[in-house]
Amino acid sequence: MLSRQQLPDQQVLKPDSEQLDVWRRYLRSHAAITRELDAELIRGHGLSLSEFEVLFLLSRVPERQMRLVRLAEQSLVTRSGMTRLITRLENRGLVERVQCPLDRRGYNARVTDDGMERVKGALRTHLAGISRLFVDPLGDDLPAMAASLDRLPDSPDACDSDCTVDG
């Protein structure tokens, strides 16, 4: 851990009350949007937002399979949470564990045909929710929001894919 003595040329910056207010509003908005998206997916498709995200990621990769550690890196789920999430999806027949072709000691999660059908149906609901809760309210401010987000840290492992589900 760095102490102030190790950073003599840098001033410790503290957000002012207006900046903290913006930060809290951002967090509240994010929480409200994700809660609503989660509730819609559960109501309409029996999938949580995290479950949908994992099925969607698997639907977009070759052979519809990926190592669990890689899934955790690309999603918003921790490694330990990923193991539990995959077990739940596996118990429901939406995912299966298959031996990793590159490392016989490890396993991949592979989305099943039932999982593909579920994610295809849920995608329509999810995209409609994103439009209604995020895109539409921002309207003409969306490009400014995108430019602002480009200046913020992002996960180097983030998966950039368009929102379509193949076959």
C-alpha positions as CSV (number, residue, x, y, z in Angstrom):
1,M,0.0,0.0,0.0
2,L,1.3,3.4,-0.9
3,S,1.5,6.1,1.8
4,R,1.3,9.8,1.3
5,Q,5.1,9.9,2.0
6,Q,5.7,7.9,-1.1
7,L,3.8,10.3,-3.3
8,P,5.2,13.7,-2.4
9,D,4.5,15.4,-5.7
10,Q,0.9,14.3,-5.9
11,Q,-1.9,15.9,-4.0
12,V,-4.6,13.6,-2.6
13,L,-7.7,14.7,-4.4
14,K,-11.1,14.5,-2.8
15,P,-14.4,14.9,-4.7
16,D,-16.5,17.8,-3.6
17,S,-20.1,17.4,-2.6
18,E,-21.4,18.1,-6.1
19,Q,-19.1,15.5,-7.6
20,L,-20.1,13.0,-4.9
21,D,-23.7,13.7,-5.6
22,V,-23.2,12.9,-9.3
23,W,-21.3,9.7,-8.4
24,R,-24.2,8.6,-6.0
25,R,-26.8,9.4,-8.7
26,Y,-24.8,7.3,-11.2
27,L,-24.7,4.3,-8.8
28,R,-28.4,4.6,-8.0
29,S,-29.3,4.8,-11.7
30,H,-27.2,1.8,-12.5
31,A,-28.7,-0.2,-9.6
32,A,-32.2,0.7,-10.6
33,I,-31.7,-0.2,-14.3
34,T,-30.0,-3.5,-13.5
35,R,-32.8,-4.4,-10.9
36,E,-35.5,-3.7,-13.5
37,L,-33.7,-5.6,-16.3
38,D,-33.2,-8.5,-13.9
39,A,-36.8,-8.5,-12.8
40,E,-38.0,-8.5,-16.5
41,L,-35.8,-11.4,-17.4
42,I,-36.9,-13.4,-14.4
43,R,-40.6,-12.7,-15.0
44,G,-40.5,-13.3,-18.8
45,H,-37.9,-16.0,-19.1
46,G,-37.0,-17.5,-15.8
47,L,-33.4,-16.1,-16.1
48,S,-31.6,-13.7,-13.9
49,L,-29.6,-10.9,-15.5
50,S,-26.3,-12.8,-14.6
51,E,-27.7,-16.1,-16.0
52,F,-28.7,-14.3,-19.2
53,E,-25.3,-12.6,-19.5
54,V,-23.5,-16.0,-19.3
55,L,-25.8,-17.7,-21.8
56,F,-25.4,-14.8,-24.1
57,L,-21.6,-14.8,-23.9
58,L,-21.6,-18.6,-24.5
59,S,-24.0,-18.2,-27.5
60,R,-21.5,-15.9,-29.2
61,V,-18.3,-18.0,-29.1
62,P,-17.1,-20.8,-31.3
63,E,-18.7,-24.2,-30.4
64,R,-20.8,-22.3,-27.8
65,Q,-18.3,-23.1,-25.0
66,M,-15.8,-21.4,-22.8
67,R,-13.7,-22.0,-19.8
68,L,-15.4,-20.9,-16.6
69,V,-12.5,-18.7,-15.6
70,R,-12.8,-16.9,-19.0
71,L,-16.6,-16.5,-18.5
72,A,-16.0,-14.9,-15.1
73,E,-13.4,-12.5,-16.7
74,Q,-15.9,-11.4,-19.4
75,S,-18.9,-11.1,-17.2
76,L,-19.8,-9.3,-14.1
77,V,-19.7,-12.6,-12.1
78,T,-16.9,-13.5,-9.7
79,R,-15.1,-16.8,-10.2
80,S,-16.7,-18.5,-7.3
81,G,-20.1,-17.1,-8.3
82,M,-19.6,-18.4,-11.8
83,T,-19.2,-22.0,-10.5
84,R,-22.5,-21.7,-8.6
85,L,-24.2,-20.0,-11.6
86,I,-23.1,-22.7,-14.0
87,T,-24.3,-25.4,-11.7
88,R,-27.7,-23.8,-11.5
89,L,-27.9,-23.5,-15.3
90,E,-26.6,-27.1,-15.7
91,N,-29.3,-28.4,-13.3
92,R,-31.9,-26.7,-15.6
93,G,-30.5,-28.2,-18.8
94,L,-29.4,-24.8,-20.2
95,V,-25.6,-25.4,-19.9
96,E,-23.5,-28.5,-19.8
97,R,-19.9,-29.0,-18.7
98,V,-17.6,-30.5,-21.3
99,Q,-14.0,-31.4,-21.1
100,C,-11.7,-28.7,-22.3
101,P,-10.2,-29.8,-25.6
102,L,-6.9,-27.9,-24.9
103,D,-6.5,-29.0,-21.2
104,R,-8.0,-32.4,-20.3
105,R,-7.8,-31.4,-16.6
106,G,-10.3,-28.5,-17.1
107,Y,-13.9,-28.1,-18.1
108,N,-15.8,-25.7,-20.3
109,A,-19.3,-24.6,-20.0
110,R,-21.3,-25.1,-23.2
111,V,-24.8,-23.7,-23.8
112,T,-27.3,-26.4,-24.8
113,D,-29.9,-26.2,-27.5
114,D,-32.5,-25.4,-24.8
115,G,-30.2,-22.7,-23.5
116,M,-29.8,-21.2,-27.0
117,E,-33.6,-21.0,-27.3
118,R,-34.0,-19.4,-23.9
119,V,-31.3,-16.8,-24.6
120,K,-32.8,-16.0,-28.0
121,G,-36.2,-15.3,-26.5
122,A,-34.7,-13.4,-23.5
123,L,-32.6,-11.2,-25.8
124,R,-35.7,-9.4,-27.2
125,T,-36.9,-8.6,-23.7
126,H,-33.4,-7.5,-22.7
127,L,-32.9,-5.2,-25.7
128,A,-36.3,-3.7,-25.2
129,G,-35.5,-3.0,-21.6
130,I,-32.2,-1.4,-22.4
131,S,-33.9,0.9,-24.9
132,R,-36.7,1.9,-22.5
133,L,-34.5,2.3,-19.4
134,F,-31.3,3.7,-20.9
135,V,-31.3,4.6,-24.5
136,D,-34.6,6.4,-24.8
137,P,-34.2,8.5,-21.6
138,L,-30.8,9.7,-22.7
139,G,-32.0,10.5,-26.2
140,D,-29.7,13.1,-27.9
141,D,-27.4,12.9,-24.9
142,L,-26.4,9.3,-25.7
143,P,-23.3,10.3,-27.8
144,A,-22.1,12.6,-24.9
145,M,-22.6,9.7,-22.5
146,A,-20.6,7.4,-24.8
147,A,-17.8,9.9,-25.0
148,S,-17.7,10.3,-21.2
149,L,-17.6,6.5,-20.7
150,D,-14.7,6.3,-23.2
151,R,-12.7,8.3,-20.7
152,L,-13.4,5.9,-17.8
153,P,-11.6,2.7,-16.9
154,D,-13.0,-0.5,-18.5
155,S,-12.2,-4.1,-18.1
156,P,-9.4,-5.2,-20.5
157,D,-11.3,-8.5,-20.9
158,A,-14.6,-7.0,-21.7
159,C,-16.4,-8.8,-24.5
160,D,-17.3,-6.5,-27.4
161,S,-19.9,-8.2,-29.4
162,D,-23.0,-7.0,-31.1
163,C,-26.4,-8.0,-29.7
164,T,-27.4,-10.8,-32.0
165,V,-27.6,-14.5,-31.3
166,D,-26.5,-16.9,-34.0
167,G,-28.0,-20.2,-34.8
